[in-house]
């Protein structure tokens, strides 16, 4: 292969990953790019885009660009944390349920399946009434996501039990925990990271849905989902106030889904 | 109608990282002929084959070459062509069977008479119809894969290492079957193998892939008699089986002397692999007592004081190594846990082990199993078993996926080991499950597993 071809091959391979990383960094640290205070009323409500305010103003005359740049951080952190907790819970219980051939293991798996029968958004709304932000998103993601992770991981673990590498580790006397962590988990790392990505998208959707239904972070938070809710009525006057956070949410969800897909390879 | 069968010209395959896997490969398999594709393990036999059939895995690319079927270029979108013309028996037969389907559905997948096909490959249709792949032994799985391939009466039958899990009786049956079908003049047969003897016996023509190194001189045949002092392993009254089925072994006895090489043979499904897994502590027998070096050996591996004493080399090369870990890790771990070597010493020892099984350390240490050939993986898993300096080595068809030269080298290595010529200070006993005449030939004793007992037999008898 010629050097040029190899360079372009590397570019093809890494460019999407680089773009995805850039979007994530922008969502987390976008607030640092602007000096404008996202909580300050600066102009007339629903002002259309102008030189001073490139994306116009929102319902309270605050700068939409500054609010959009600030608005991803909390959302992304909450979604990431929720996904991490959900996947970890599911993976740990799944490893145990798949490995142990006891009845308790099958009972736990069956119980997890029952959880899946609950309507998730309804559960999330009930939790939202009971506990403060951001816990509803995290708890609902764990309830709705961990059982799925558990199922997949338990199945993969059951199959891994009879592979040569697990049997080799067992026959040299490795403790169960070491076998699980050194052999089974690495063998399924693609599966686990893909699962993490799917749970993050779920958390993002839940956070958005709750915020739009009025259970999001309190004002003056510039959370993208909160922006959607606040600015929907001003759509005819300044469409950018709704389109900017909607676009940002979509791109973030797509990037996470894409990263999950790559991790599965 | 043109009857020229499969014709491949100047085929080259590269990996996306730029490594050439197959270079300028050519092959012609006319209808009615049996052609063998012969080469040492790792030479790219399977890759050349997959390229010809149009099923290269991700990461490999067809660089150049023309592929024709009956004088017409093979369609670029080859799935429909394969369905209507090709019967393929994969190297990892069990892996190619749908895990959730019963045998009857698997064999009937592409159409044809299921019972007749099962009968032809020597399986009792009534007994196996409803079994699922995990209930089959390695040899039975291979026969089911073969039955599926021939059930649909293909124009091109492709056998990728068909003999790696077959006992000699079944092998003879397969050979007859292939010859008879070929003689009808309609079916072209492509046999991919490392087994020179099989290729010579069966094929009308042989195509070689890769360099074939010169076979080493056979080692000295004078072996010391096994010590009579303390047996390396004694097993009495062994009853062994799977739940809800008749026992595989009933009241079996077994004794291994240090440095002794004992082969176990028996038809597919007779319980040979289960016997080894029980001895390795991975499958609890129903009854029986075992001693090593005069002490009682608990059956579960966790209760054994010295788990490094017995090592198992399993049969399935596809799943023998962790897909996520480099081959080097498979060796460094037992060197650390069982032998207590530090990282540096373990690395040096790992290189020696790889050299001992005929692999170049720099080609293997940093690679993941997906980048190694079946034969290379098998040798790494053998090196892993040797890493703990076992007193007893349980080998399940270790040479089945290796070419004759490599197999010979592995057998020489096992011979050196049991004679204590490897500077390890131990002389492990070897218990080898095998169908291979080369392995049987080297054994001090041959045990035949049939009807629930282990009986001593002559080497030549089938």
XYZ file of C-alpha atoms in Angstrom:
727
model
C 0.000 0.000 0.000
C 1.377 3.436 -0.911
C 2.026 5.997 1.845
C -0.730 8.263 0.470
C -3.217 5.429 0.480
C -2.248 4.507 4.019
C -2.602 8.122 5.142
C -6.057 8.373 3.593
C -6.918 5.000 5.157
C -5.979 6.353 8.581
C -7.982 9.490 7.860
C -11.064 7.458 6.936
C -10.658 5.415 10.090
C -10.030 8.208 12.573
C -11.893 11.188 11.115
C -15.365 10.076 12.341
C -13.983 9.238 15.773
C -12.294 12.650 15.906
C -15.498 14.421 14.894
C -17.435 12.488 17.529
C -14.904 13.407 20.209
C -15.113 17.067 19.138
C -18.914 17.063 19.533
C -18.643 15.550 23.004
C -16.009 18.087 24.072
C -18.173 20.881 22.674
C -21.201 19.642 24.624
C -19.186 19.446 27.842
C -17.029 22.589 27.546
C -18.944 24.754 25.031
C -19.646 27.336 27.754
C -15.976 28.297 27.794
C -16.207 29.583 24.213
C -18.397 32.555 25.078
C -18.202 35.492 27.506
C -21.933 36.199 27.274
C -23.862 35.427 30.463
C -26.513 32.809 29.602
C -28.739 33.874 32.514
C -28.800 37.647 31.825
C -31.595 39.425 29.947
C -29.773 41.391 27.208
C -32.416 42.388 24.665
C -36.118 42.203 23.762
C -37.716 38.706 24.084
C -37.762 36.600 20.860
C -35.402 39.016 19.019
C -34.507 37.410 15.672
C -30.819 36.653 14.930
C -28.653 39.768 14.578
C -24.948 40.634 14.505
C -24.801 40.971 18.268
C -26.919 37.888 19.003
C -26.184 35.403 16.146
C -29.052 33.081 17.163
C -31.316 35.805 18.547
C -32.922 35.888 21.998
C -35.239 33.622 23.956
C -38.464 34.169 25.960
C -36.674 36.358 28.524
C -34.391 38.150 26.055
C -31.343 36.001 26.875
C -28.717 35.131 24.244
C -29.636 31.807 22.561
C -26.086 31.048 21.364
C -24.611 31.443 24.859
C -27.420 29.353 26.350
C -26.949 26.615 23.743
C -23.191 26.510 24.356
C -23.729 26.237 28.111
C -26.720 23.909 27.911
C -25.066 20.582 27.057
C -22.763 20.131 30.003
C -25.171 19.051 32.692
C -27.249 17.006 30.260
C -24.224 15.092 28.921
C -22.816 14.494 32.404
C -26.126 13.216 33.744
C -26.681 10.974 30.709
C -23.116 9.628 30.980
C -23.409 8.951 34.703
C -26.834 7.325 34.310
C -25.526 5.079 31.516
C -22.441 4.125 33.493
C -24.486 3.178 36.561
C -27.108 1.278 34.522
C -24.540 -0.705 32.512
C -22.408 -1.443 35.576
C -25.411 -2.727 37.566
C -26.619 -4.810 34.635
C -23.153 -6.152 33.879
C -22.307 -7.128 37.457
C -25.623 -8.892 38.070
C -25.543 -10.386 34.567
C -22.052 -11.827 35.099
C -23.179 -13.373 38.344
C -26.499 -14.692 36.994
C -24.816 -16.137 33.892
C -21.982 -17.735 35.801
C -23.773 -19.254 38.780
C -26.084 -22.040 37.744
C -28.167 -21.573 40.888
C -31.914 -20.992 41.005
C -31.327 -17.587 42.580
C -29.560 -16.578 39.385
C -32.486 -17.539 37.182
C -34.912 -15.910 39.640
C -33.009 -12.614 39.465
C -32.984 -12.768 35.672
C -36.733 -13.414 35.673
C -37.303 -10.517 38.057
C -35.316 -8.235 35.774
C -37.518 -9.291 32.864
C -40.586 -8.247 34.886
C -39.083 -4.759 35.341
C -39.022 -4.430 31.556
C -42.782 -4.783 31.460
C -43.265 -1.466 33.298
C -43.964 1.617 31.117
C -40.683 3.468 31.519
C -41.816 7.064 31.016
C -44.618 6.653 33.530
C -42.158 5.244 36.069
C -39.812 8.155 35.387
C -42.616 10.686 35.951
C -43.574 9.085 39.256
C -39.941 9.171 40.355
C -39.647 12.798 39.170
C -42.388 13.776 41.603
C -40.643 11.966 44.453
C -36.942 12.824 44.095
C -35.014 15.967 43.000
C -33.184 16.537 39.681
C -31.120 14.793 38.312
C -32.000 11.577 40.150
C -35.183 10.732 38.195
C -33.137 10.359 34.990
C -30.542 8.173 36.671
C -33.010 5.933 38.505
C -35.248 5.510 35.459
C -32.272 4.717 33.212
C -31.126 2.040 35.641
C -34.634 0.562 35.920
C -35.199 0.575 32.160
C -31.662 -0.173 30.952
C -29.983 -2.460 33.464
C -32.390 -5.413 32.900
C -31.541 -5.401 29.188
C -27.817 -5.299 29.935
C -28.290 -8.076 32.474
C -29.930 -10.340 29.906
C -27.268 -9.866 27.248
C -24.350 -10.157 29.652
C -25.786 -13.240 31.388
C -26.201 -14.930 28.021
C -22.674 -14.066 26.888
C -21.251 -15.250 30.214
C -23.101 -18.549 29.988
C -21.576 -19.166 26.566
C -18.095 -18.071 27.649
C -18.083 -20.658 30.431
C -17.261 -23.435 28.014
C -14.669 -21.680 25.861
C -11.097 -22.906 25.911
C -9.718 -19.734 27.472
C -12.122 -19.801 30.417
C -11.568 -23.512 30.967
C -7.805 -23.007 30.800
C -8.062 -20.302 33.478
C -10.310 -22.496 35.634
C -8.065 -25.505 35.292
C -5.079 -23.543 36.526
C -7.059 -22.717 39.650
C -7.864 -19.034 39.072
C -10.560 -17.711 41.444
C -13.956 -17.035 39.890
C -13.660 -13.265 40.183
C -10.307 -13.294 38.377
C -11.734 -15.450 35.598
C -14.672 -13.076 35.189
C -12.571 -9.904 35.204
C -9.566 -11.139 33.246
C -11.208 -13.434 30.701
C -14.964 -12.969 30.411
C -15.229 -9.173 30.652
C -12.419 -8.415 28.162
C -13.847 -10.935 25.709
C -17.130 -8.992 25.791
C -15.748 -5.472 25.984
C -17.228 -4.578 22.599
C -20.634 -5.703 23.776
C -20.316 -3.731 27.010
C -19.211 -0.467 25.420
C -21.972 -0.722 22.817
C -24.416 -1.294 25.662
C -23.072 1.764 27.479
C -23.732 3.891 24.407
C -27.304 2.659 24.037
C -28.009 3.380 27.711
C -26.568 6.904 27.304
C -28.973 7.570 24.433
C -31.832 6.275 26.587
C -30.778 8.579 29.445
C -30.615 11.531 27.048
C -34.142 10.787 25.801
C -35.462 10.450 29.351
C -33.799 13.705 30.446
C -35.309 15.519 27.463
C -38.754 14.052 27.961
C -38.811 14.893 31.678
C -37.572 18.441 31.087
C -40.128 19.084 28.337
C -42.848 17.787 30.667
C -41.707 20.260 33.298
C -39.560 18.064 35.532
C -36.178 19.296 34.308
C -33.535 21.449 36.002
C -34.907 24.646 37.557
C -34.485 28.054 35.847
C -32.232 29.832 34.991
C -30.616 26.555 33.802
C -29.900 26.590 30.077
C -30.360 22.835 29.670
C -31.227 22.116 25.993
C -34.421 20.325 26.935
C -35.471 23.196 29.196
C -34.783 25.604 26.299
C -37.114 23.580 24.069
C -39.902 23.883 26.608
C -39.402 27.602 27.293
C -39.109 28.700 23.673
C -41.707 26.568 21.921
C -44.306 29.358 22.168
C -41.956 31.870 20.506
C -41.288 29.640 17.482
C -42.846 32.072 14.916
C -40.784 35.019 16.242
C -37.378 33.382 16.673
C -37.245 29.784 15.336
C -33.511 29.608 16.179
C -34.349 29.568 19.907
C -35.952 26.132 19.422
C -33.941 24.794 16.475
C -30.520 25.380 18.090
C -31.094 23.204 21.203
C -33.063 20.640 19.152
C -30.165 20.347 16.687
C -27.639 20.086 19.518
C -29.644 17.303 21.210
C -29.969 15.359 17.958
C -26.274 15.606 17.109
C -25.242 14.529 20.615
C -27.541 11.477 20.520
C -26.285 10.526 17.041
C -22.666 10.862 18.106
C -23.194 8.622 21.130
C -25.009 6.042 19.001
C -22.187 6.170 16.440
C -19.510 5.747 19.114
C -21.404 2.728 20.485
C -21.481 1.206 17.010
C -17.751 1.704 16.528
C -17.005 0.176 19.929
C -18.834 -2.974 18.939
C -16.411 -3.762 16.132
C -23.033 -26.440 -21.346
C -19.569 -25.720 -20.075
C -18.550 -28.235 -17.381
C -15.261 -26.650 -16.328
C -16.357 -26.183 -12.714
C -14.466 -23.741 -10.536
C -11.498 -21.918 -12.031
C -9.443 -19.365 -10.110
C -6.641 -17.370 -11.718
C -3.945 -15.101 -10.203
C -5.836 -14.472 -6.998
C -4.227 -12.149 -4.429
C -5.617 -11.219 -1.036
C -4.346 -8.512 1.266
C -5.284 -7.421 4.738
C -6.353 -3.787 5.119
C -3.086 -3.233 6.986
C -1.254 -4.098 3.758
C -0.003 -7.598 4.582
C -0.206 -10.025 1.657
C -2.034 -13.172 2.773
C -2.413 -14.947 -0.558
C -0.274 -14.135 -3.572
C -0.990 -15.074 -7.166
C -2.980 -18.178 -6.378
C -4.480 -20.348 -9.096
C -6.735 -23.393 -9.015
C -8.999 -25.401 -11.255
C -11.630 -27.845 -9.996
C -13.520 -29.363 -12.942
C -16.782 -31.172 -12.339
C -16.200 -34.819 -11.512
C -12.756 -34.147 -10.048
C -11.422 -34.042 -6.494
C -8.748 -31.413 -5.971
C -6.808 -31.015 -2.736
C -5.487 -27.679 -1.537
C -2.500 -28.545 0.575
C -0.230 -26.425 2.734
C 1.114 -25.937 6.237
C -1.013 -24.170 8.837
C -0.974 -20.397 8.463
C -0.179 -20.544 4.741
C -3.513 -18.984 3.758
C -5.437 -22.042 2.571
C -8.701 -20.988 4.162
C -8.264 -17.380 3.031
C -7.724 -18.434 -0.597
C -10.813 -20.591 -0.362
C -13.001 -17.861 1.148
C -11.800 -15.429 -1.517
C -12.792 -17.891 -4.245
C -16.246 -18.352 -2.721
C -16.656 -14.609 -2.195
C -16.902 -14.641 1.596
C -13.745 -12.877 2.716
C -14.092 -11.651 6.294
C -13.850 -7.953 7.141
C -10.238 -6.806 7.172
C -9.263 -8.800 4.084
C -9.572 -7.569 0.523
C -9.461 -9.280 -2.841
C -6.602 -7.475 -4.574
C -6.789 -9.144 -7.990
C -7.796 -12.351 -9.685
C -10.557 -13.899 -11.744
C -12.979 -16.511 -10.453
C -15.118 -18.493 -12.898
C -17.823 -21.102 -12.508
C -18.533 -23.259 -15.579
C -16.792 -20.698 -17.768
C -18.842 -17.740 -16.528
C -17.423 -15.177 -14.084
C -18.737 -15.890 -10.602
C -21.316 -13.191 -9.714
C -19.780 -10.420 -7.619
C -22.740 -10.648 -5.264
C -22.106 -14.270 -4.588
C -24.666 -15.278 -1.950
C -27.288 -16.621 -4.363
C -24.616 -18.426 -6.351
C -23.276 -20.097 -3.225
C -26.755 -21.154 -2.145
C -27.507 -22.866 -5.409
C -24.092 -24.393 -6.139
C -21.872 -24.774 -3.082
C -21.895 -27.179 -0.155
C -19.375 -25.980 2.420
C -18.076 -27.783 5.490
C -16.244 -25.241 7.625
C -13.100 -25.929 9.620
C -14.860 -25.052 12.874
C -17.800 -27.354 12.198
C -19.637 -26.778 15.452
C -19.381 -23.015 15.052
C -21.067 -23.289 11.654
C -24.171 -24.985 13.091
C -27.032 -22.810 14.316
C -26.843 -23.235 18.105
C -30.611 -23.152 18.705
C -31.731 -25.434 15.878
C -32.180 -29.198 16.111
C -30.054 -31.316 13.799
C -32.983 -32.081 11.482
C -33.561 -28.384 10.797
C -29.851 -27.633 10.347
C -29.393 -30.416 7.800
C -32.572 -29.462 5.965
C -31.615 -25.779 5.836
C -30.794 -25.850 2.133
C -33.314 -28.537 1.192
C -32.887 -32.202 0.395
C -33.622 -35.448 2.223
C -32.517 -35.035 5.852
C -32.717 -38.666 6.937
C -30.858 -39.914 3.881
C -28.090 -37.346 4.365
C -27.674 -38.230 8.052
C -27.645 -41.895 7.175
C -24.955 -41.384 4.551
C -22.602 -39.728 7.066
C -23.077 -42.613 9.487
C -25.424 -41.031 12.013
C -28.631 -42.642 13.174
C -31.323 -40.188 12.019
C -33.738 -41.247 14.771
C -31.169 -40.641 17.496
C -29.760 -37.304 16.423
C -32.686 -35.571 14.675
C -33.822 -33.661 17.741
C -30.400 -32.961 19.294
C -28.986 -29.446 19.277
C -25.339 -28.671 18.440
C -24.183 -28.361 22.067
C -25.356 -31.949 22.661
C -23.129 -33.303 19.873
C -19.518 -34.358 20.221
C -16.869 -32.730 18.033
C -16.962 -35.599 15.538
C -20.750 -35.710 15.406
C -20.901 -31.951 14.804
C -18.545 -32.366 11.878
C -20.673 -35.146 10.435
C -23.806 -33.031 10.781
C -22.056 -30.184 8.954
C -21.113 -32.658 6.221
C -24.663 -33.985 6.043
C -25.980 -30.444 5.567
C -23.489 -29.805 2.790
C -24.421 -32.909 0.805
C -28.164 -32.916 1.549
C -28.834 -30.227 -1.036
C -26.783 -32.110 -3.638
C -24.319 -29.283 -4.430
C -22.345 -28.847 -7.661
C -19.253 -27.837 -5.703
C -18.459 -29.538 -2.405
C -15.875 -27.718 -0.300
C -14.346 -29.505 2.681
C -12.171 -27.328 4.927
C -10.022 -29.641 7.071
C -12.721 -32.314 7.165
C -10.663 -34.802 9.118
C -9.694 -32.723 12.140
C -12.325 -34.350 14.377
C -13.158 -37.609 12.612
C -12.179 -41.061 13.690
C -10.591 -43.299 11.030
C -13.798 -45.259 10.423
C -15.807 -42.145 9.648
C -12.951 -40.730 7.621
C -13.073 -43.819 5.417
C -16.793 -43.320 5.009
C -16.338 -39.686 4.021
C -13.644 -40.648 1.538
C -15.928 -43.238 -0.099
C -18.767 -40.772 -0.168
C -16.733 -38.055 -1.852
C -15.260 -40.467 -4.381
C -18.645 -41.888 -5.286
C -20.245 -38.470 -5.739
C -17.327 -37.238 -7.793
C -17.549 -40.245 -10.096
C -21.076 -39.276 -11.116
C -19.319 -36.475 -13.014
C -21.575 -33.678 -11.827
C -19.975 -32.621 -8.568
C -16.639 -30.850 -8.236
C -14.902 -31.389 -4.889
C -12.346 -29.105 -3.269
C -10.574 -30.522 -0.263
C -8.577 -28.145 1.936
C -6.222 -30.042 4.197
C -2.789 -30.246 5.735
C -2.952 -34.033 5.642
C -0.670 -35.221 2.824
C -1.823 -38.812 3.185
C -5.500 -37.934 2.821
C -4.814 -35.665 -0.146
C -2.743 -38.358 -1.849
C -5.390 -41.000 -1.304
C -8.409 -39.011 -2.305
C -7.490 -36.274 -4.722
C -7.017 -36.395 -8.481
C -4.775 -33.326 -8.268
C -2.969 -31.431 -5.517
C -2.431 -27.672 -5.363
C 0.093 -26.448 -2.832
C -0.058 -23.167 -0.927
C 2.964 -21.670 0.777
C 6.389 -23.133 1.333
C 6.507 -26.640 2.703
C 9.546 -26.930 4.983
C 11.647 -30.075 4.861
C 10.456 -32.644 7.377
C 12.881 -33.119 10.276
C 14.460 -36.513 10.844
C 12.374 -38.604 13.232
C 13.778 -38.559 16.752
C 15.454 -41.534 18.414
C 13.003 -44.305 19.101
C 14.652 -45.663 22.241
C 12.468 -44.587 25.111
C 13.063 -45.380 28.757
C 10.459 -47.643 30.306
C 8.047 -45.756 32.519
C 9.044 -45.758 36.177
C 7.267 -48.324 38.246
C 7.687 -46.342 41.488
C 4.728 -43.993 41.984
C 2.122 -43.544 39.275
C 1.585 -39.985 38.037
C -2.148 -40.601 37.995
C -4.341 -43.454 39.128
C -8.092 -43.479 38.655
C -10.393 -46.224 39.896
C -14.105 -46.955 39.544
C -14.699 -43.918 37.364
C -18.324 -43.374 36.421
C -18.820 -40.470 34.103
C -21.666 -39.004 32.108
C -24.001 -36.151 31.354
C -27.334 -35.572 33.060
C -30.288 -37.639 31.782
C -28.276 -39.944 29.533
C -26.603 -43.310 29.999
C -23.094 -43.178 31.500
C -20.191 -42.721 29.098
C -17.781 -44.520 31.395
C -18.840 -47.179 33.872
C -16.335 -48.404 36.439
C -13.310 -47.470 34.343
C -9.715 -47.763 35.599
C -6.744 -45.769 34.400
C -3.108 -45.515 35.411
C -0.434 -43.212 34.043
C 3.271 -43.528 34.893
C 5.531 -40.472 34.886
C 6.803 -39.921 31.360
C 4.288 -42.301 29.844
C 2.437 -41.454 26.651
C -1.016 -43.015 26.517
C -3.426 -42.519 23.644
C -7.201 -42.803 23.957
C -9.281 -43.614 20.900
C -12.918 -44.296 20.304
C -15.722 -43.289 17.960
C -17.147 -39.778 18.057
C -19.396 -39.149 21.029
C -18.018 -41.995 23.144
C -16.920 -39.615 25.902
C -13.208 -39.110 25.230
C -13.293 -35.322 25.688
C -15.498 -35.651 28.779
C -12.925 -38.009 30.306
C -10.175 -35.410 29.847
C -12.350 -32.605 31.200
C -13.143 -34.681 34.273
C -9.449 -35.332 34.900
C -8.791 -31.585 34.474
C -11.390 -30.876 37.159
C -13.886 -29.201 34.842
C -16.561 -31.891 34.734
C -17.636 -33.662 37.916
C -17.766 -37.452 37.499
C -20.611 -39.398 39.095
C -18.231 -41.607 41.034
C -14.594 -42.606 41.200
C -11.357 -41.834 43.016
C -8.159 -40.345 41.669
C -4.631 -40.202 43.097
C -1.654 -38.238 41.898
C 1.768 -39.235 43.171
C 0.210 -41.198 46.018
C -2.172 -38.495 47.221
C -5.921 -38.360 46.685
C -6.828 -35.846 43.986
C -10.132 -34.007 44.592
C -12.302 -33.824 41.467
C -13.264 -30.105 41.447
C -10.277 -28.055 40.314
C -10.871 -25.505 43.092
C -10.166 -28.085 45.781
C -6.877 -29.145 44.285
C -3.769 -28.037 46.125
C -1.644 -27.690 43.001
C -3.810 -26.874 39.972
C -0.721 -26.560 37.784
C -0.077 -30.284 38.100
C -2.624 -31.198 35.421
C -2.978 -29.171 32.239
C -5.552 -29.554 29.474
C -5.215 -28.630 25.813
C -8.784 -28.430 24.541
C -10.011 -29.499 21.138
C -11.713 -26.408 19.756
C -9.023 -24.108 18.333
C -11.587 -21.417 17.472
C -12.356 -20.562 21.102
C -9.196 -21.734 22.830
C -7.765 -18.206 23.176
C -9.485 -15.097 24.480
C -10.380 -12.935 21.450
C -9.691 -9.747 23.422
C -6.234 -10.653 24.668
C -2.882 -10.870 22.948
C -1.475 -14.361 22.573
C 1.392 -13.340 24.851
C -1.010 -12.738 27.751
C -2.233 -16.326 27.509
C 1.311 -17.438 28.350
C 2.389 -14.705 30.767
C -0.552 -15.303 33.106
C 0.131 -18.981 33.943
C 3.864 -18.249 34.093
C 3.064 -15.631 36.730
C 0.395 -17.455 38.751
C 1.602 -21.045 38.554
C 5.341 -20.539 38.387
C 5.693 -17.226 40.210
C 7.918 -15.676 37.554
C 8.212 -11.888 37.401
C 7.230 -10.052 34.227
C 10.708 -10.061 32.730
C 11.455 -13.717 33.391
C 7.981 -14.653 32.186
C 8.549 -12.862 28.873
C 11.806 -14.696 28.312
C 10.166 -17.996 29.191
C 7.186 -17.252 26.926
C 9.565 -16.800 23.988
C 11.160 -20.151 24.752
C 7.783 -21.862 24.999
C 6.704 -20.424 21.656
C 9.955 -21.502 20.057
C 9.408 -24.970 21.513
C 6.028 -25.283 19.791
C 7.538 -24.024 16.546
C 6.277 -20.442 16.552
C 8.304 -17.277 16.124
C 7.692 -15.203 19.234
C 7.732 -11.862 17.405
C 5.022 -13.100 15.019
C 2.716 -14.208 17.793
C 3.260 -12.489 21.158
C 1.555 -9.203 20.322
C -1.183 -10.601 18.077
C -4.763 -11.315 19.008
C -6.277 -14.721 18.148
C -8.199 -13.225 15.227
C -4.870 -12.490 13.527
C -3.550 -16.036 13.955
C -4.342 -19.115 11.892
C -6.078 -22.150 13.397
C -2.798 -24.042 13.617
C -0.999 -21.118 15.264
C -3.770 -20.783 17.840
C -3.567 -24.472 18.605
C 0.169 -24.205 19.193
C -0.256 -21.172 21.462
C -2.799 -23.077 23.526
C -0.360 -25.984 23.786
C 2.361 -23.581 24.938
C -0.105 -22.193 27.508
C -0.678 -25.694 28.878
C 3.067 -26.308 29.108
C 3.676 -22.988 30.871
C 2.717 -24.438 34.268
C 5.137 -27.377 33.858
C 2.397 -29.942 34.344
C 3.043 -33.461 35.646
C 0.151 -34.653 33.530
C -0.719 -33.228 30.153
C -4.196 -33.937 28.809
C -4.245 -33.408 25.056
C -7.526 -33.438 23.130
C -6.744 -33.890 19.418
C -3.774 -31.531 19.641
C -2.432 -32.278 16.197
C -5.767 -32.362 14.392
C -5.568 -28.833 13.017
C -1.852 -28.944 12.224
C 0.006 -29.870 9.049
C 2.143 -33.002 9.012
C 5.447 -31.183 9.593
C 4.160 -29.090 12.504
C 2.337 -32.070 13.992
C 5.565 -34.052 13.827
C 7.378 -31.216 15.583
C 4.747 -31.036 18.319
C 4.974 -34.795 18.830
C 8.778 -34.527 19.028
C 8.342 -31.791 21.616
C 5.964 -33.953 23.654
C 8.479 -36.796 23.349
C 11.306 -34.581 24.634
C 9.129 -33.325 27.472
C 8.192 -36.729 28.791
C 11.780 -37.867 28.681
C 12.776 -34.889 30.821
C 14.946 -33.459 28.044
C 13.545 -29.973 28.353
C 15.455 -28.949 31.432
C 12.244 -28.632 33.402
C 13.186 -31.298 35.896
C 9.865 -33.080 35.390
C 8.722 -35.861 33.143
C 5.023 -35.280 32.529
C 2.752 -38.147 31.614
C 0.688 -37.504 28.521
C -2.861 -38.664 27.980
C -3.863 -37.898 24.406
C -7.268 -38.302 22.827
C -6.627 -38.812 19.146
C -7.666 -40.256 15.822
C -4.309 -39.616 14.216
C -2.150 -42.643 13.317
C 0.957 -40.487 13.858
C -0.005 -39.903 17.487
C -1.106 -43.509 18.055
C 2.236 -44.619 16.674
C 4.149 -42.657 19.298
C 2.060 -43.837 22.222
C 3.355 -46.398 24.720
C -0.152 -47.749 25.128
C -3.438 -47.247 23.313
C -6.734 -47.389 25.196
C -10.004 -47.864 23.395
C -13.045 -46.177 24.901
C -16.144 -48.164 24.040
C -19.248 -49.427 25.843
C -18.358 -47.562 29.025
C -14.895 -49.025 29.540
C -11.300 -48.318 28.636
C -9.710 -51.350 27.010
C -6.089 -51.684 25.985
C -5.850 -52.303 22.236
C -3.266 -52.738 19.549
C -2.116 -49.571 17.831
C -3.172 -50.676 14.380
C -6.629 -52.001 15.189
C -9.623 -49.815 14.487
